[in-house]
Amino acid sequence: TQLLEQSPQFLSIQEGENLTVYCNSSSVFSSLQWYRQEPGEGPVLLVTVVTGGEVKKLKRLTFQFGDARKDSSLHITAAQPGDTGLYLCAGSGGGADGLTFGKGTHLIIQP
Amino acid sequence: DTGVSQDPRHKITKRGQNVTFRCDPISEHNRLYWYRQTLGQGPEFLTYFQNEAQLEKSRLLSDRFSAERPKGSFSTLEIQRTEQGDSAMYLCASSLISDFDSPLHFGNGTRLTVT
């Protein structure tokens, strides 16, 4: 069973600060996806990383896939209240059992 | 593209009753997934279909759970003899077949409360 551990579990910071959240596993994934989920809604895809060492930027969000494809990080610059939500990483082993999700990081950005 | 829709959004039932949820995926998507999410947890995979064929079932999917996708379009998830431990958000997602890394498009879920 492939497990994804996300840290921290909860993070509350002030608007304008920078933050990094992590997604770690002992397993190798063919790709990792990051989703954001708001209360009462389904997760929405932010990005997919495929190549070890890959860095992708989405406005103020920077995603990195570890060289060994076992871990990933999400860095947010100058966080805004609209960034509040549950950030989930999900890995694919390339098999037929769907994505494996971490438990998520609950992020609160206070104005 | 109207997105993935799920019905109902909320369901409250008494223990022992049967419930059925419906999912309408994005029309051109041939993969359809069911996940379950409890409070404070990430989604847990239950089962998935490619067109009308159910190709994979998690061990989480007990005999009380059954899913169908009769014409390869919408899908239903039925839970028989519900238990309080079944209380959760049931999420449906769809994707376009290319490979198993395809992003999932989720609906807004059906929240089940078993009293």
PDB file of C-alpha atoms in Angstrom:
ATOM      1  CA  THR A   1       0.000   0.000   0.000  1.00  0.00           C
ATOM      2  CA  GLN A   2       1.396   3.367  -1.012  1.00  0.00           C
ATOM      3  CA  LEU A   3       1.042   5.990   1.720  1.00  0.00           C
ATOM      4  CA  LEU A   4       1.404   9.736   1.421  1.00  0.00           C
ATOM      5  CA  GLU A   5       2.117  11.780   4.527  1.00  0.00           C
ATOM      6  CA  GLN A   6       1.392  15.473   4.470  1.00  0.00           C
ATOM      7  CA  SER A   7       2.782  18.024   6.870  1.00  0.00           C
ATOM      8  CA  PRO A   8       1.893  20.104   8.645  1.00  0.00           C
ATOM      9  CA  GLN A   9      -1.631  18.875   9.239  1.00  0.00           C
ATOM     10  CA  PHE A  10      -2.812  22.374  10.177  1.00  0.00           C
ATOM     11  CA  LEU A  11      -1.300  25.764   9.408  1.00  0.00           C
ATOM     12  CA  SER A  12      -2.665  29.197  10.278  1.00  0.00           C
ATOM     13  CA  ILE A  13      -0.696  32.244   9.190  1.00  0.00           C
ATOM     14  CA  GLN A  14      -1.195  35.931   8.513  1.00  0.00           C
ATOM     15  CA  GLU A  15      -1.888  37.368   5.090  1.00  0.00           C
ATOM     16  CA  GLY A  16       1.323  38.230   3.265  1.00  0.00           C
ATOM     17  CA  GLU A  17       3.464  35.509   4.824  1.00  0.00           C
ATOM     18  CA  ASN A  18       5.138  32.695   2.888  1.00  0.00           C
ATOM     19  CA  LEU A  19       4.608  29.007   3.621  1.00  0.00           C
ATOM     20  CA  THR A  20       5.631  25.551   2.479  1.00  0.00           C
ATOM     21  CA  VAL A  21       3.707  22.306   2.893  1.00  0.00           C
ATOM     22  CA  TYR A  22       5.110  18.871   2.273  1.00  0.00           C
ATOM     23  CA  CYS A  23       4.013  15.538   0.863  1.00  0.00           C
ATOM     24  CA  ASN A  24       6.267  12.557   1.586  1.00  0.00           C
ATOM     25  CA  SER A  25       6.250   8.855   0.867  1.00  0.00           C
ATOM     26  CA  SER A  26       8.568   5.886   0.987  1.00  0.00           C
ATOM     27  CA  SER A  27       7.138   4.784  -2.369  1.00  0.00           C
ATOM     28  CA  VAL A  28       7.993   5.986  -5.836  1.00  0.00           C
ATOM     29  CA  PHE A  29       5.147   7.555  -7.770  1.00  0.00           C
ATOM     30  CA  SER A  30       4.874   7.930 -11.525  1.00  0.00           C
ATOM     31  CA  SER A  31       3.274  11.316 -10.881  1.00  0.00           C
ATOM     32  CA  LEU A  32       1.941  13.475  -8.086  1.00  0.00           C
ATOM     33  CA  GLN A  33      -1.058  15.740  -8.216  1.00  0.00           C
ATOM     34  CA  TRP A  34      -1.972  18.597  -5.895  1.00  0.00           C
ATOM     35  CA  TYR A  35      -5.610  19.448  -5.242  1.00  0.00           C
ATOM     36  CA  ARG A  36      -7.317  22.169  -3.239  1.00  0.00           C
ATOM     37  CA  GLN A  37     -10.624  21.495  -1.511  1.00  0.00           C
ATOM     38  CA  GLU A  38     -13.002  23.992   0.055  1.00  0.00           C
ATOM     39  CA  PRO A  39     -15.680  23.004   2.598  1.00  0.00           C
ATOM     40  CA  GLY A  40     -18.672  21.275   1.013  1.00  0.00           C
ATOM     41  CA  GLU A  41     -16.979  20.926  -2.359  1.00  0.00           C
ATOM     42  CA  GLY A  42     -14.929  18.323  -4.173  1.00  0.00           C
ATOM     43  CA  PRO A  43     -11.163  18.662  -4.653  1.00  0.00           C
ATOM     44  CA  VAL A  44     -10.016  20.754  -7.606  1.00  0.00           C
ATOM     45  CA  LEU A  45      -6.778  19.954  -9.415  1.00  0.00           C
ATOM     46  CA  LEU A  46      -4.005  22.543  -9.114  1.00  0.00           C
ATOM     47  CA  VAL A  47      -1.101  20.820 -10.844  1.00  0.00           C
ATOM     48  CA  THR A  48       0.404  17.488 -11.915  1.00  0.00           C
ATOM     49  CA  VAL A  49       4.150  16.849 -11.611  1.00  0.00           C
ATOM     50  CA  VAL A  50       5.647  13.954 -13.503  1.00  0.00           C
ATOM     51  CA  THR A  51       9.408  14.293 -13.829  1.00  0.00           C
ATOM     52  CA  GLY A  52      11.772  13.957 -10.867  1.00  0.00           C
ATOM     53  CA  GLY A  53      13.094  17.404  -9.910  1.00  0.00           C
ATOM     54  CA  GLU A  54      10.330  19.143 -11.822  1.00  0.00           C
ATOM     55  CA  VAL A  55       9.241  22.608 -10.681  1.00  0.00           C
ATOM     56  CA  LYS A  56       5.935  24.127 -11.741  1.00  0.00           C
ATOM     57  CA  LYS A  57       4.623  27.580 -10.939  1.00  0.00           C
ATOM     58  CA  LEU A  58       1.025  28.655 -10.768  1.00  0.00           C
ATOM     59  CA  LYS A  59       0.973  32.377  -9.968  1.00  0.00           C
ATOM     60  CA  ARG A  60       2.098  32.553  -6.306  1.00  0.00           C
ATOM     61  CA  LEU A  61       2.202  28.757  -5.923  1.00  0.00           C
ATOM     62  CA  THR A  62       5.382  26.791  -6.640  1.00  0.00           C
ATOM     63  CA  PHE A  63       5.261  22.991  -6.780  1.00  0.00           C
ATOM     64  CA  GLN A  64       8.317  20.762  -6.726  1.00  0.00           C
ATOM     65  CA  PHE A  65       8.617  17.013  -7.308  1.00  0.00           C
ATOM     66  CA  GLY A  66      11.531  15.325  -5.563  1.00  0.00           C
ATOM     67  CA  ASP A  67      14.372  13.919  -7.622  1.00  0.00           C
ATOM     68  CA  ALA A  68      13.481  10.378  -6.542  1.00  0.00           C
ATOM     69  CA  ARG A  69       9.748  10.980  -7.190  1.00  0.00           C
ATOM     70  CA  LYS A  70       8.885  10.099  -3.588  1.00  0.00           C
ATOM     71  CA  ASP A  71       8.050  13.543  -2.274  1.00  0.00           C
ATOM     72  CA  SER A  72       6.721  16.927  -3.269  1.00  0.00           C
ATOM     73  CA  SER A  73       6.355  20.386  -1.823  1.00  0.00           C
ATOM     74  CA  LEU A  74       4.041  23.330  -2.322  1.00  0.00           C
ATOM     75  CA  HIS A  75       5.318  26.818  -1.569  1.00  0.00           C
ATOM     76  CA  ILE A  76       2.955  29.784  -1.431  1.00  0.00           C
ATOM     77  CA  THR A  77       4.357  33.291  -1.611  1.00  0.00           C
ATOM     78  CA  ALA A  78       2.521  36.228  -0.027  1.00  0.00           C
ATOM     79  CA  ALA A  79      -0.439  34.140   1.087  1.00  0.00           C
ATOM     80  CA  GLN A  80      -3.898  35.626   0.722  1.00  0.00           C
ATOM     81  CA  PRO A  81      -7.193  34.760   2.493  1.00  0.00           C
ATOM     82  CA  GLY A  82      -8.408  33.217  -0.762  1.00  0.00           C
ATOM     83  CA  ASP A  83      -5.689  30.562  -0.412  1.00  0.00           C
ATOM     84  CA  THR A  84      -7.525  29.125   2.600  1.00  0.00           C
ATOM     85  CA  GLY A  85      -8.498  25.502   2.084  1.00  0.00           C
ATOM     86  CA  LEU A  86      -7.478  21.861   2.360  1.00  0.00           C
ATOM     87  CA  TYR A  87      -4.461  21.072   0.205  1.00  0.00           C
ATOM     88  CA  LEU A  88      -4.260  17.433  -0.841  1.00  0.00           C
ATOM     89  CA  CYS A  89      -1.472  15.613  -2.601  1.00  0.00           C
ATOM     90  CA  ALA A  90      -2.290  12.464  -4.534  1.00  0.00           C
ATOM     91  CA  GLY A  91       0.034   9.956  -6.075  1.00  0.00           C
ATOM     92  CA  SER A  92      -0.296   7.526  -8.900  1.00  0.00           C
ATOM     93  CA  GLY A  93       1.781   4.371  -8.989  1.00  0.00           C
ATOM     94  CA  GLY A  94       0.750   3.873 -12.571  1.00  0.00           C
ATOM     95  CA  GLY A  95      -1.499   1.032 -11.556  1.00  0.00           C
ATOM     96  CA  ALA A  96      -5.247   0.589 -11.814  1.00  0.00           C
ATOM     97  CA  ASP A  97      -6.221   1.429  -8.239  1.00  0.00           C
ATOM     98  CA  GLY A  98      -6.853   5.108  -8.603  1.00  0.00           C
ATOM     99  CA  LEU A  99      -4.992   7.882  -6.897  1.00  0.00           C
ATOM    100  CA  THR A 100      -3.736   7.565  -3.332  1.00  0.00           C
ATOM    101  CA  PHE A 101      -4.461  10.722  -1.369  1.00  0.00           C
ATOM    102  CA  GLY A 102      -2.705  12.124   1.668  1.00  0.00           C
ATOM    103  CA  LYS A 103      -4.739  13.398   4.612  1.00  0.00           C
ATOM    104  CA  GLY A 104      -4.147  16.977   3.539  1.00  0.00           C
ATOM    105  CA  THR A 105      -2.933  20.222   5.055  1.00  0.00           C
ATOM    106  CA  HIS A 106      -5.633  22.510   6.423  1.00  0.00           C
ATOM    107  CA  LEU A 107      -4.444  26.031   5.598  1.00  0.00           C
ATOM    108  CA  ILE A 108      -5.994  29.177   7.070  1.00  0.00           C
ATOM    109  CA  ILE A 109      -4.824  32.593   5.962  1.00  0.00           C
ATOM    110  CA  GLN A 110      -5.951  35.284   8.344  1.00  0.00           C
ATOM    111  CA  PRO A 111      -6.505  38.810   7.001  1.00  0.00           C
TER     112      PRO A 111
ATOM    113  CA  ASP B   1     -18.976  20.849 -20.024  1.00  0.00           C
ATOM    114  CA  THR B   2     -21.153  21.103 -16.940  1.00  0.00           C
ATOM    115  CA  GLY B   3     -18.757  19.236 -14.672  1.00  0.00           C
ATOM    116  CA  VAL B   4     -19.404  16.195 -12.536  1.00  0.00           C
ATOM    117  CA  SER B   5     -22.749  16.295 -10.752  1.00  0.00           C
ATOM    118  CA  GLN B   6     -23.824  14.228  -7.774  1.00  0.00           C
ATOM    119  CA  ASP B   7     -27.264  13.693  -6.320  1.00  0.00           C
ATOM    120  CA  PRO B   8     -28.379  14.113  -3.616  1.00  0.00           C
ATOM    121  CA  ARG B   9     -26.009  16.596  -1.960  1.00  0.00           C
ATOM    122  CA  HIS B  10     -27.074  15.477   1.486  1.00  0.00           C
ATOM    123  CA  LYS B  11     -28.718  12.311   2.773  1.00  0.00           C
ATOM    124  CA  ILE B  12     -29.779  11.538   6.312  1.00  0.00           C
ATOM    125  CA  THR B  13     -30.880   7.979   6.966  1.00  0.00           C
ATOM    126  CA  LYS B  14     -31.480   5.682   9.857  1.00  0.00           C
ATOM    127  CA  ARG B  15     -29.205   2.770  10.559  1.00  0.00           C
ATOM    128  CA  GLY B  16     -30.258  -0.304   8.638  1.00  0.00           C
ATOM    129  CA  GLN B  17     -31.819   1.540   5.720  1.00  0.00           C
ATOM    130  CA  ASN B  18     -30.559   1.334   2.139  1.00  0.00           C
ATOM    131  CA  VAL B  19     -29.376   4.410   0.274  1.00  0.00           C
ATOM    132  CA  THR B  20     -28.443   5.061  -3.354  1.00  0.00           C
ATOM    133  CA  PHE B  21     -26.373   7.902  -4.757  1.00  0.00           C
ATOM    134  CA  ARG B  22     -26.073   9.002  -8.355  1.00  0.00           C
ATOM    135  CA  CYS B  23     -23.126  10.465 -10.254  1.00  0.00           C
ATOM    136  CA  ASP B  24     -23.200  12.033 -13.701  1.00  0.00           C
ATOM    137  CA  PRO B  25     -19.631  12.391 -15.024  1.00  0.00           C
ATOM    138  CA  ILE B  26     -18.342  14.788 -17.649  1.00  0.00           C
ATOM    139  CA  SER B  27     -19.895  13.440 -20.830  1.00  0.00           C
ATOM    140  CA  GLU B  28     -16.774  12.493 -22.778  1.00  0.00           C
ATOM    141  CA  HIS B  29     -14.988  10.966 -19.780  1.00  0.00           C
ATOM    142  CA  ASN B  30     -14.855   7.188 -19.848  1.00  0.00           C
ATOM    143  CA  ARG B  31     -13.353   6.628 -16.393  1.00  0.00           C
ATOM    144  CA  LEU B  32     -15.493   7.103 -13.321  1.00  0.00           C
ATOM    145  CA  TYR B  33     -14.283   6.784  -9.716  1.00  0.00           C
ATOM    146  CA  TRP B  34     -15.948   6.623  -6.315  1.00  0.00           C
ATOM    147  CA  TYR B  35     -14.115   7.866  -3.235  1.00  0.00           C
ATOM    148  CA  ARG B  36     -15.124   8.232   0.396  1.00  0.00           C
ATOM    149  CA  GLN B  37     -13.896  11.066   2.604  1.00  0.00           C
ATOM    150  CA  THR B  38     -14.357  11.308   6.357  1.00  0.00           C
ATOM    151  CA  LEU B  39     -13.753  14.402   8.434  1.00  0.00           C
ATOM    152  CA  GLY B  40     -10.111  15.385   8.573  1.00  0.00           C
ATOM    153  CA  GLN B  41      -9.031  12.756   6.062  1.00  0.00           C
ATOM    154  CA  GLY B  42      -8.176  12.696   2.412  1.00  0.00           C
ATOM    155  CA  PRO B  43     -10.387  10.839  -0.063  1.00  0.00           C
ATOM    156  CA  GLU B  44     -10.119   7.036   0.037  1.00  0.00           C
ATOM    157  CA  PHE B  45     -10.501   5.071  -3.177  1.00  0.00           C
ATOM    158  CA  LEU B  46     -13.536   2.760  -3.334  1.00  0.00           C
ATOM    159  CA  THR B  47     -13.917   1.627  -6.939  1.00  0.00           C
ATOM    160  CA  TYR B  48     -13.590   2.693 -10.534  1.00  0.00           C
ATOM    161  CA  PHE B  49     -15.175   2.007 -13.912  1.00  0.00           C
ATOM    162  CA  GLN B  50     -13.828   2.188 -17.404  1.00  0.00           C
ATOM    163  CA  ASN B  51     -16.912   2.667 -19.528  1.00  0.00           C
ATOM    164  CA  GLU B  52     -19.419   0.176 -18.074  1.00  0.00           C
ATOM    165  CA  ALA B  53     -16.851  -2.262 -16.677  1.00  0.00           C
ATOM    166  CA  GLN B  54     -16.005  -2.130 -12.973  1.00  0.00           C
ATOM    167  CA  LEU B  55     -12.270  -2.785 -13.040  1.00  0.00           C
ATOM    168  CA  GLU B  56     -11.105  -2.293  -9.498  1.00  0.00           C
ATOM    169  CA  LYS B  57     -12.614  -2.446  -6.013  1.00  0.00           C
ATOM    170  CA  SER B  58     -10.919  -1.452  -2.783  1.00  0.00           C
ATOM    171  CA  ARG B  59     -11.020  -3.701   0.254  1.00  0.00           C
ATOM    172  CA  LEU B  60     -12.873  -0.783   1.854  1.00  0.00           C
ATOM    173  CA  LEU B  61     -15.848  -1.689  -0.307  1.00  0.00           C
ATOM    174  CA  SER B  62     -17.670  -4.242   1.838  1.00  0.00           C
ATOM    175  CA  ASP B  63     -20.385  -6.556   0.552  1.00  0.00           C
ATOM    176  CA  ARG B  64     -22.968  -3.971   1.575  1.00  0.00           C
ATOM    177  CA  PHE B  65     -21.667  -1.602  -1.079  1.00  0.00           C
ATOM    178  CA  SER B  66     -22.426  -2.016  -4.765  1.00  0.00           C
ATOM    179  CA  ALA B  67     -21.729   0.274  -7.684  1.00  0.00           C
ATOM    180  CA  GLU B  68     -23.002   0.167 -11.226  1.00  0.00           C
ATOM    181  CA  ARG B  69     -22.478   2.063 -14.436  1.00  0.00           C
ATOM    182  CA  PRO B  70     -24.938   0.293 -16.711  1.00  0.00           C
ATOM    183  CA  LYS B  71     -24.496   2.230 -19.946  1.00  0.00           C
ATOM    184  CA  GLY B  72     -21.075   3.665 -19.363  1.00  0.00           C
ATOM    185  CA  SER B  73     -22.531   7.056 -18.534  1.00  0.00           C
ATOM    186  CA  PHE B  74     -23.975   7.789 -15.077  1.00  0.00           C
ATOM    187  CA  SER B  75     -23.161   5.619 -12.080  1.00  0.00           C
ATOM    188  CA  THR B  76     -24.944   4.651  -8.880  1.00  0.00           C
ATOM    189  CA  LEU B  77     -23.488   3.670  -5.531  1.00  0.00           C
ATOM    190  CA  GLU B  78     -25.793   1.733  -3.214  1.00  0.00           C
ATOM    191  CA  ILE B  79     -25.183   1.036   0.446  1.00  0.00           C
ATOM    192  CA  GLN B  80     -27.372  -1.638   2.005  1.00  0.00           C
ATOM    193  CA  ARG B  81     -28.120  -1.916   5.728  1.00  0.00           C
ATOM    194  CA  THR B  82     -26.320   1.314   6.508  1.00  0.00           C
ATOM    195  CA  GLU B  83     -24.198   1.585   9.637  1.00  0.00           C
ATOM    196  CA  GLN B  84     -23.114   4.678  11.555  1.00  0.00           C
ATOM    197  CA  GLY B  85     -19.581   4.102  10.328  1.00  0.00           C
ATOM    198  CA  ASP B  86     -20.800   4.701   6.773  1.00  0.00           C
ATOM    199  CA  SER B  87     -21.321   8.385   7.579  1.00  0.00           C
ATOM    200  CA  ALA B  88     -18.983  10.259   5.241  1.00  0.00           C
ATOM    201  CA  MET B  89     -18.768  12.352   2.099  1.00  0.00           C
ATOM    202  CA  TYR B  90     -19.017  10.168  -0.999  1.00  0.00           C
ATOM    203  CA  LEU B  91     -17.168  11.731  -3.900  1.00  0.00           C
ATOM    204  CA  CYS B  92     -17.449  10.830  -7.553  1.00  0.00           C
ATOM    205  CA  ALA B  93     -14.774  11.771 -10.068  1.00  0.00           C
ATOM    206  CA  SER B  94     -14.280  11.246 -13.767  1.00  0.00           C
ATOM    207  CA  SER B  95     -11.332  11.373 -16.120  1.00  0.00           C
ATOM    208  CA  LEU B  96     -10.513  10.931 -19.752  1.00  0.00           C
ATOM    209  CA  ILE B  97      -8.628   7.780 -20.568  1.00  0.00           C
ATOM    210  CA  SER B  98      -5.057   8.424 -21.525  1.00  0.00           C
ATOM    211  CA  ASP B  99      -3.126   6.880 -18.713  1.00  0.00           C
ATOM    212  CA  PHE B 100      -3.575   6.386 -15.025  1.00  0.00           C
ATOM    213  CA  ASP B 101      -2.038   9.760 -14.271  1.00  0.00           C
ATOM    214  CA  SER B 102      -4.971  11.627 -15.769  1.00  0.00           C
ATOM    215  CA  PRO B 103      -6.314  14.335 -13.460  1.00  0.00           C
ATOM    216  CA  LEU B 104      -9.595  13.635 -11.736  1.00  0.00           C
ATOM    217  CA  HIS B 105     -12.552  15.982 -11.993  1.00  0.00           C
ATOM    218  CA  PHE B 106     -14.563  15.692  -8.803  1.00  0.00           C
ATOM    219  CA  GLY B 107     -18.194  16.384  -8.085  1.00  0.00           C
ATOM    220  CA  ASN B 108     -19.198  18.172  -4.898  1.00  0.00           C
ATOM    221  CA  GLY B 109     -20.082  14.917  -3.209  1.00  0.00           C
ATOM    222  CA  THR B 110     -22.995  13.410  -1.329  1.00  0.00           C
ATOM    223  CA  ARG B 111     -22.768  13.819   2.414  1.00  0.00           C
ATOM    224  CA  LEU B 112     -24.292  10.821   4.154  1.00  0.00           C
ATOM    225  CA  THR B 113     -25.314  10.906   7.804  1.00  0.00           C
ATOM    226  CA  VAL B 114     -26.461   7.645   9.376  1.00  0.00           C
ATOM    227  CA  THR B 115     -28.323   8.124  12.652  1.00  0.00           C
TER     228      THR B 115
END
